[in-house]
Coordinates of C-alpha atoms and ligand atoms in Angstrom, one line a residue:
M89 CA -16.0 -40.4 -38.7
I90 CA -14.6 -37.4 -39.7
Y91 CA -11.2 -36.1 -37.2
L92 CA -10.3 -33.0 -38.7
D93 CA -8.6 -32.1 -34.5
N94 CA -5.2 -33.2 -35.5
N95 CA -3.6 -30.1 -33.8
A96 CA -5.2 -31.3 -30.7
T97 CA -3.3 -34.6 -30.7
T98 CA -3.9 -37.2 -33.1
F99 CA -4.3 -41.0 -33.5
L100 CA -0.9 -43.4 -33.0
D101 CA 0.3 -44.4 -36.7
P102 CA 0.0 -48.5 -36.7
R103 CA 3.3 -49.4 -38.0
V104 CA 4.5 -47.3 -34.7
A105 CA 1.5 -49.0 -33.1
E106 CA 3.4 -52.5 -34.5
Q107 CA 6.0 -51.8 -32.6
M108 CA 5.4 -50.3 -29.2
D109 CA 2.9 -53.8 -29.2
A110 CA 5.9 -56.0 -30.1
L111 CA 7.9 -54.4 -27.9
L112 CA 6.1 -54.2 -24.5
R113 CA 5.7 -58.3 -24.7
R114 CA 9.4 -58.3 -24.8
P115 CA 10.6 -59.3 -21.5
L116 CA 12.7 -55.7 -21.7
G117 CA 15.0 -54.5 -18.2
N118 CA 14.9 -51.1 -16.5
P119 CA 18.7 -49.1 -19.1
S120 CA 19.9 -48.4 -16.2
S121 CA 20.3 -52.3 -15.0
T122 CA 24.3 -53.7 -15.3
H123 CA 22.9 -57.5 -16.9
R124 CA 21.8 -58.8 -20.1
Y125 CA 18.0 -56.8 -19.7
G126 CA 19.5 -53.7 -18.6
Q127 CA 21.7 -53.2 -21.5
E128 CA 19.5 -54.2 -24.1
A129 CA 17.3 -52.0 -22.5
R130 CA 20.6 -49.2 -22.3
A131 CA 21.4 -50.0 -25.9
L132 CA 17.2 -49.7 -27.1
L133 CA 17.9 -46.4 -25.5
G134 CA 20.4 -44.7 -27.0
E135 CA 19.2 -46.3 -30.3
A136 CA 16.2 -43.6 -30.2
T137 CA 18.5 -40.9 -29.0
R138 CA 20.9 -40.8 -32.3
E139 CA 17.7 -41.9 -34.3
V140 CA 16.2 -38.5 -32.9
A141 CA 19.8 -36.9 -32.9
H142 CA 19.8 -37.7 -36.6
F143 CA 16.1 -36.0 -37.5
F144 CA 18.0 -32.9 -36.3
S145 CA 21.4 -32.6 -36.7
V146 CA 22.3 -32.7 -33.1
S147 CA 24.6 -34.2 -30.9
P148 CA 23.0 -37.3 -29.0
S149 CA 24.0 -36.0 -26.1
E150 CA 21.7 -32.8 -26.5
I151 CA 18.8 -34.7 -26.6
L152 CA 16.8 -35.3 -23.5
F153 CA 13.5 -37.2 -23.2
T154 CA 10.3 -35.4 -21.2
S155 CA 6.8 -36.5 -20.6
G156 CA 5.6 -33.6 -23.8
A157 CA 6.3 -29.8 -24.6
T158 CA 5.0 -28.8 -21.9
E159 CA 7.4 -30.4 -19.5
G160 CA 10.3 -29.7 -22.4
L161 CA 9.1 -26.2 -22.1
N162 CA 9.3 -25.4 -18.6
M163 CA 12.8 -27.7 -18.2
A164 CA 13.8 -24.9 -20.0
I165 CA 12.1 -21.3 -19.7
R166 CA 12.9 -21.9 -15.5
S167 CA 16.4 -22.4 -16.5
V168 CA 16.1 -18.7 -16.5
P169 CA 17.8 -17.2 -13.0
P170 CA 15.5 -14.8 -11.7
G171 CA 14.6 -10.9 -11.6
R172 CA 15.8 -11.3 -15.7
H173 CA 14.1 -9.6 -18.9
I174 CA 12.1 -12.3 -20.3
L175 CA 10.5 -11.5 -23.7
T176 CA 8.0 -14.1 -26.0
S177 CA 5.0 -13.5 -26.9
S178 CA 0.8 -13.0 -26.9
L179 CA 0.1 -15.1 -29.4
E180 CA 2.6 -18.5 -26.9
H181 CA 0.6 -21.5 -25.7
S182 CA -0.5 -21.7 -21.9
A183 CA 3.2 -23.9 -21.4
V184 CA 4.6 -21.0 -21.8
L185 CA 2.9 -18.6 -20.3
E186 CA 2.1 -20.1 -17.9
A187 CA 6.0 -21.1 -17.1
C188 CA 7.1 -17.5 -17.3
K189 CA 5.3 -16.2 -15.2
C190 CA 6.9 -19.0 -12.7
T191 CA 9.9 -17.2 -13.9
G192 CA 10.5 -14.7 -11.3
C193 CA 11.8 -12.4 -14.4
E194 CA 9.4 -9.6 -15.1
V195 CA 8.2 -11.2 -19.1
T196 CA 7.0 -8.8 -21.8
Y197 CA 4.7 -10.6 -24.4
L198 CA 4.4 -9.1 -27.1
D199 CA 1.6 -8.5 -29.6
P200 CA 2.0 -9.6 -34.0
E201 CA 2.1 -5.9 -36.0
P202 CA -2.6 -6.2 -36.6
G203 CA -3.9 -8.9 -38.3
R204 CA -0.7 -10.3 -38.6
G205 CA -0.6 -14.2 -37.3
A206 CA 3.3 -14.0 -35.3
I207 CA 6.3 -12.2 -33.7
T208 CA 8.8 -10.6 -37.0
P209 CA 12.5 -10.6 -35.9
A210 CA 12.6 -6.7 -36.2
Q211 CA 10.1 -7.1 -33.5
V212 CA 12.1 -8.3 -31.1
E213 CA 14.6 -7.0 -31.9
A214 CA 13.4 -4.1 -30.7
A215 CA 12.3 -4.4 -27.9
L216 CA 15.6 -6.4 -26.1
R217 CA 16.7 -4.5 -22.8
P218 CA 20.5 -5.4 -21.7
E219 CA 18.3 -6.9 -18.5
T220 CA 17.5 -9.6 -21.4
A221 CA 18.2 -13.1 -20.3
L222 CA 15.7 -15.6 -22.7
L223 CA 13.7 -15.4 -26.2
V224 CA 10.7 -17.9 -26.4
F225 CA 9.0 -18.1 -29.6
M226 CA 6.1 -20.4 -31.1
A227 CA 8.0 -21.9 -35.0
A228 CA 4.1 -21.9 -35.9
N229 CA 0.4 -21.3 -34.3
N230 CA -1.1 -23.7 -33.4
E231 CA -4.3 -22.3 -34.8
T232 CA -4.0 -20.5 -37.5
G233 CA -1.2 -22.4 -38.8
V234 CA 1.4 -19.3 -38.8
C235 CA 4.7 -20.0 -39.2
T236 CA 7.3 -17.9 -37.1
D237 CA 10.7 -16.1 -39.4
L238 CA 12.6 -19.0 -37.4
P239 CA 15.4 -18.7 -39.2
G240 CA 15.1 -14.8 -38.4
L241 CA 14.5 -15.3 -35.1
A242 CA 18.0 -17.9 -34.0
A243 CA 20.5 -15.5 -36.2
L244 CA 18.8 -12.0 -34.3
A245 CA 19.1 -14.7 -30.4
E246 CA 22.7 -16.3 -32.5
A247 CA 24.3 -12.2 -32.9
S248 CA 22.6 -11.6 -28.9
Q249 CA 23.7 -13.5 -27.4
I250 CA 20.7 -14.7 -26.0
P251 CA 19.3 -18.4 -25.6
L252 CA 16.4 -19.2 -27.7
V253 CA 13.4 -21.3 -26.4
V254 CA 11.8 -22.9 -29.8
D255 CA 8.3 -24.8 -28.7
G256 CA 7.9 -27.3 -31.6
V257 CA 5.4 -28.1 -31.2
G258 CA 3.7 -27.1 -34.6
I259 CA 6.1 -26.9 -37.0
V260 CA 7.4 -30.8 -36.7
G261 CA 6.1 -33.4 -39.5
K262 CA 4.5 -30.1 -40.8
G263 CA 7.3 -30.3 -43.7
N264 CA 11.2 -29.3 -43.5
C265 CA 12.3 -28.4 -40.0
P266 CA 16.3 -26.8 -39.3
L267 CA 17.0 -26.2 -36.5
P268 CA 18.9 -23.0 -37.5
R269 CA 21.9 -22.6 -34.8
G270 CA 20.6 -19.7 -32.0
V271 CA 18.2 -22.0 -31.5
S272 CA 19.3 -22.6 -27.6
A273 CA 16.1 -25.7 -27.2
F274 CA 13.3 -26.6 -29.5
C275 CA 10.5 -29.0 -27.7
L276 CA 8.1 -30.9 -29.3
S277 CA 5.3 -34.1 -28.0
S278 CA 5.6 -36.9 -30.3
H279 CA 1.8 -37.2 -29.9
K280 CA 2.0 -34.6 -32.5
I281 CA 2.2 -36.4 -35.1
H282 CA 1.3 -40.2 -34.6
G283 CA 3.4 -40.9 -32.3
P284 CA 2.1 -42.0 -27.8
T285 CA 0.8 -39.7 -25.5
G286 CA 3.4 -39.0 -22.5
V287 CA 6.4 -38.8 -24.3
G288 CA 8.3 -35.1 -25.7
V289 CA 11.5 -34.2 -27.1
V290 CA 13.8 -31.4 -25.6
V291 CA 16.4 -30.6 -27.3
I292 CA 19.2 -28.3 -26.0
R293 CA 22.3 -27.1 -27.0
K294 CA 24.9 -25.5 -24.5
S295 CA 24.2 -21.6 -25.5
L296 CA 21.0 -22.6 -22.6
P297 CA 22.4 -23.2 -18.9
C298 CA 19.6 -25.7 -17.9
T299 CA 19.0 -26.7 -14.6
P300 CA 16.8 -30.3 -13.7
L301 CA 12.8 -29.6 -13.0
I302 CA 12.3 -33.1 -12.0
V303 CA 15.8 -34.3 -10.0
G304 CA 16.0 -38.4 -8.6
G305 CA 18.0 -40.5 -10.4
P306 CA 21.4 -39.5 -13.0
Q307 CA 18.6 -40.6 -15.9
Q308 CA 18.8 -39.2 -18.5
R309 CA 22.6 -37.1 -17.6
R310 CA 21.0 -35.9 -14.3
L311 CA 19.5 -33.7 -16.3
R312 CA 15.9 -35.5 -15.7
G313 CA 15.5 -37.6 -13.1
G314 CA 13.8 -41.2 -13.2
T315 CA 13.4 -43.9 -15.8
E316 CA 13.7 -43.6 -18.6
P317 CA 9.6 -45.0 -20.1
L318 CA 11.8 -47.1 -22.6
V319 CA 8.7 -48.4 -24.7
A320 CA 7.4 -44.7 -25.3
I321 CA 10.5 -43.3 -26.9
L322 CA 11.1 -45.9 -29.9
G323 CA 7.6 -45.3 -30.0
C324 CA 8.0 -41.1 -30.2
A325 CA 11.7 -42.4 -31.9
Q326 CA 9.2 -43.7 -34.5
A327 CA 7.3 -41.9 -35.1
L328 CA 9.1 -38.4 -35.6
K329 CA 11.7 -40.7 -38.1
R330 CA 7.6 -41.4 -39.8
S331 CA 7.3 -37.2 -39.4
G332 CA 8.4 -36.0 -42.6
E333 CA 5.7 -38.8 -44.7
R334 CA 3.6 -37.0 -47.3
C335 CA 3.7 -33.6 -46.0
E336 CA 3.1 -32.4 -50.3
E337 CA 0.8 -34.0 -50.1
V338 CA -1.8 -33.0 -47.0
A339 CA 0.2 -29.4 -48.0
Q340 CA -2.1 -29.6 -51.5
L341 CA -5.5 -31.9 -49.5
R342 CA -5.4 -28.4 -47.5
D343 CA -5.4 -25.9 -50.3
Y344 CA -8.2 -27.7 -52.0
F345 CA -9.8 -27.8 -49.1
E346 CA -9.7 -24.4 -48.4
H347 CA -10.5 -24.1 -52.4
L348 CA -13.8 -25.2 -51.4
L349 CA -14.6 -23.9 -48.7
V350 CA -14.0 -20.3 -50.6
A351 CA -16.2 -21.9 -53.3
H352 CA -19.0 -23.4 -52.0
I353 CA -19.4 -21.1 -48.7
D354 CA -19.6 -17.2 -48.9
Q355 CA -18.8 -14.7 -46.1
L356 CA -15.5 -16.9 -45.1
V357 CA -12.4 -15.0 -43.9
I358 CA -9.3 -17.2 -43.6
H359 CA -6.8 -16.5 -41.1
G360 CA -3.3 -15.5 -42.3
R361 CA -3.8 -16.8 -45.0
S362 CA -1.3 -14.9 -47.4
E363 CA 1.4 -15.1 -43.9
P364 CA 3.7 -19.2 -44.7
R365 CA 2.0 -21.5 -43.3
V366 CA 2.3 -24.4 -42.5
N367 CA 1.0 -28.1 -44.3
N368 CA -2.1 -29.0 -42.5
T369 CA -4.3 -25.5 -40.4
T370 CA -6.9 -23.3 -41.9
S371 CA -8.0 -21.2 -39.3
V372 CA -11.9 -20.7 -40.7
A373 CA -14.5 -17.4 -40.1
F374 CA -17.9 -18.7 -40.8
L375 CA -19.4 -14.4 -40.2
G376 CA -22.7 -13.7 -38.9
V377 CA -21.8 -17.6 -37.3
E378 CA -21.5 -18.3 -34.0
G379 CA -18.6 -21.0 -33.6
E380 CA -19.8 -23.2 -30.9
E381 CA -23.0 -24.6 -32.5
L382 CA -21.1 -24.9 -35.9
L383 CA -19.2 -27.1 -34.2
I384 CA -21.7 -29.2 -31.9
Q385 CA -23.8 -29.8 -35.2
L386 CA -20.1 -30.2 -37.2
D387 CA -19.8 -33.1 -34.1
M388 CA -23.1 -35.0 -34.4
R389 CA -22.9 -35.5 -37.4
G390 CA -20.1 -37.5 -37.7
I391 CA -17.1 -34.1 -37.7
A392 CA -14.4 -33.1 -35.6
A393 CA -12.7 -30.1 -35.5
S394 CA -11.9 -27.6 -32.2
H395 CA -12.9 -24.4 -31.5
G396 CA -11.7 -21.7 -28.5
A397 CA -10.0 -23.3 -25.7
A398 CA -12.5 -24.9 -22.9
C399 CA -13.2 -22.9 -19.8
A400 CA -13.4 -23.6 -16.1
S401 CA -17.6 -23.4 -16.7
G402 CA -16.6 -26.0 -19.6
A403 CA -17.4 -23.4 -21.9
L404 CA -16.0 -22.5 -25.0
E405 CA -13.7 -19.0 -24.8
P406 CA -13.8 -17.1 -27.3
S407 CA -9.7 -18.0 -29.1
R408 CA -6.7 -15.4 -26.8
V409 CA -4.9 -15.6 -31.2
L410 CA -7.3 -14.5 -32.8
L411 CA -8.0 -11.2 -31.2
H412 CA -4.4 -10.7 -30.0
M413 CA -4.1 -11.3 -33.5
G414 CA -6.3 -7.8 -33.3
L415 CA -9.5 -9.7 -35.1
P416 CA -13.5 -8.4 -34.0
E417 CA -15.1 -10.6 -30.9
A418 CA -17.7 -11.2 -33.3
V419 CA -15.2 -12.4 -36.7
V420 CA -13.6 -14.3 -33.2
R421 CA -16.3 -16.4 -32.2
S422 CA -17.4 -17.9 -35.7
T423 CA -14.2 -19.3 -35.8
L424 CA -13.4 -23.0 -36.2
R425 CA -9.4 -24.7 -37.0
F426 CA -9.3 -27.6 -39.1
S427 CA -6.5 -29.7 -38.9
L428 CA -5.9 -32.4 -41.4
S429 CA -3.2 -35.4 -41.1
R430 CA -1.5 -38.1 -42.9
F431 CA -4.7 -40.1 -43.2
T432 CA -6.9 -37.6 -44.1
T433 CA -7.7 -38.0 -47.4
R434 CA -10.3 -35.8 -50.3
E435 CA -13.8 -37.7 -49.7
E436 CA -13.3 -36.7 -46.0
V437 CA -12.7 -33.0 -46.3
E438 CA -14.8 -33.0 -49.2
R439 CA -17.9 -34.5 -47.2
T440 CA -16.7 -31.8 -44.4
V441 CA -17.6 -28.4 -46.7
S442 CA -20.3 -29.8 -47.9
T443 CA -21.4 -30.5 -44.4
L444 CA -20.7 -27.0 -43.0
H445 CA -22.4 -25.7 -46.5
T446 CA -25.3 -27.2 -44.8
I447 CA -25.6 -26.7 -41.3
V448 CA -23.7 -22.6 -41.8
A449 CA -26.7 -22.1 -44.3
S450 CA -29.4 -23.5 -41.8
L451 CA -27.9 -21.1 -38.4
R452 CA -27.6 -18.2 -40.5
T453 CA -31.0 -18.5 -41.6
S454 CA -31.8 -19.9 -38.3
P455 CA -34.9 -18.3 -36.8
F456 CA -33.4 -18.9 -33.5
R457 CA -29.6 -17.5 -34.0
K458 CA -28.4 -15.8 -31.4
E459 CA -27.5 -12.0 -31.0
R460 CA -25.9 -10.7 -29.4
P461 CA -25.3 -7.5 -27.9
Ligands
LIG1526 N1 2.7 -25.5 -27.7 C1 1.9 -25.7 -28.9 C2 1.9 -25.4 -29.0 C3 0.6 -26.3 -28.5 O1 -0.7 -26.6 -29.0 C4 0.7 -27.2 -26.8 C5 0.0 -28.5 -27.3 O2 -1.4 -28.2 -27.4 C6 2.1 -27.3 -26.8 C7 2.6 -26.5 -25.8 C8 1.6 -28.4 -25.6 O3 1.9 -29.7 -25.4 P1 1.7 -31.2 -24.4 O4 0.2 -30.5 -23.7 O5 1.4 -31.5 -25.5 O6 2.5 -30.6 -24.0

């Protein structure tokens, strides 16, 4: 099987699995308990917190462990008082869009400039209002890999003294990941960086007065009640520590993949190719081909990629992100996303392109080809 859907989730790094396995077999107490087992657990939790803080060059008191990015984003976004104004974009993940809807605030969804894959700081600045209380933007788009100008946005947020919540899922593990001062909250999921599922991190700075989403015990500075899932947190910290590995090699492999695609298959469009992108993502339209059919054919040949989002009926909806980028529906429907990881090999990429070459040619000439009205 060739797995090229790493923006959906990644496989657990075997070294992280080994460390977690060893911990799972150890008698570990509750970090809140006072006995020796509890103290040991608390020490491990403190170590993981310090490691994550070190990764982002922030204080351990600014780190909070959650169940994943969706929870972190909900917590950060839903801290805003009702009746205010939130600025975000139509390119955001549904975790952001749905959380914004729950705030009781007016929300502005900025569309990118035609053909562009990210919102610019100038667009955000032009849309600011006196009552704007929160900015929410993704650092990199999960479908196209196009990066937002995070330093520019953070500078604007700092100058206007408006908290900026950043969906960091698409950027962590894809290269340099600095956290400019103007970022008030930054959320990630461990399963996107070869860590375990069910755990994530939110970096929260003082500039965002946060209210807890989950209340209960006094854990995590009373910002998130509940016994900490220690082994998952330790796995997450380990995964984050290793997330910078082989980033340059992945970038080279993605570029090689695109080079092969362009060399061997005609009539294709790689979205966002002229913009700054993360190192692992290729969003490509095979013109004249139904993406859903292509996806099924690839799966039958042992290659996993991705296309659009599943709707209630189980069919695939055309990508909302690509439509908001102003691309025609036929182009959007013919688009697939390939997302590589540090475990992807050159041979896998070559086999994928030669398989695509064969399938695309047969679908384009098939007498049963679906013609959309
Ligand atoms: N933000 C982005 C950009 C994502 O791609 C995802 C998941 O695909 C999320 C947020 C939500 O992450 P999770 O489902 O791990 O909570």
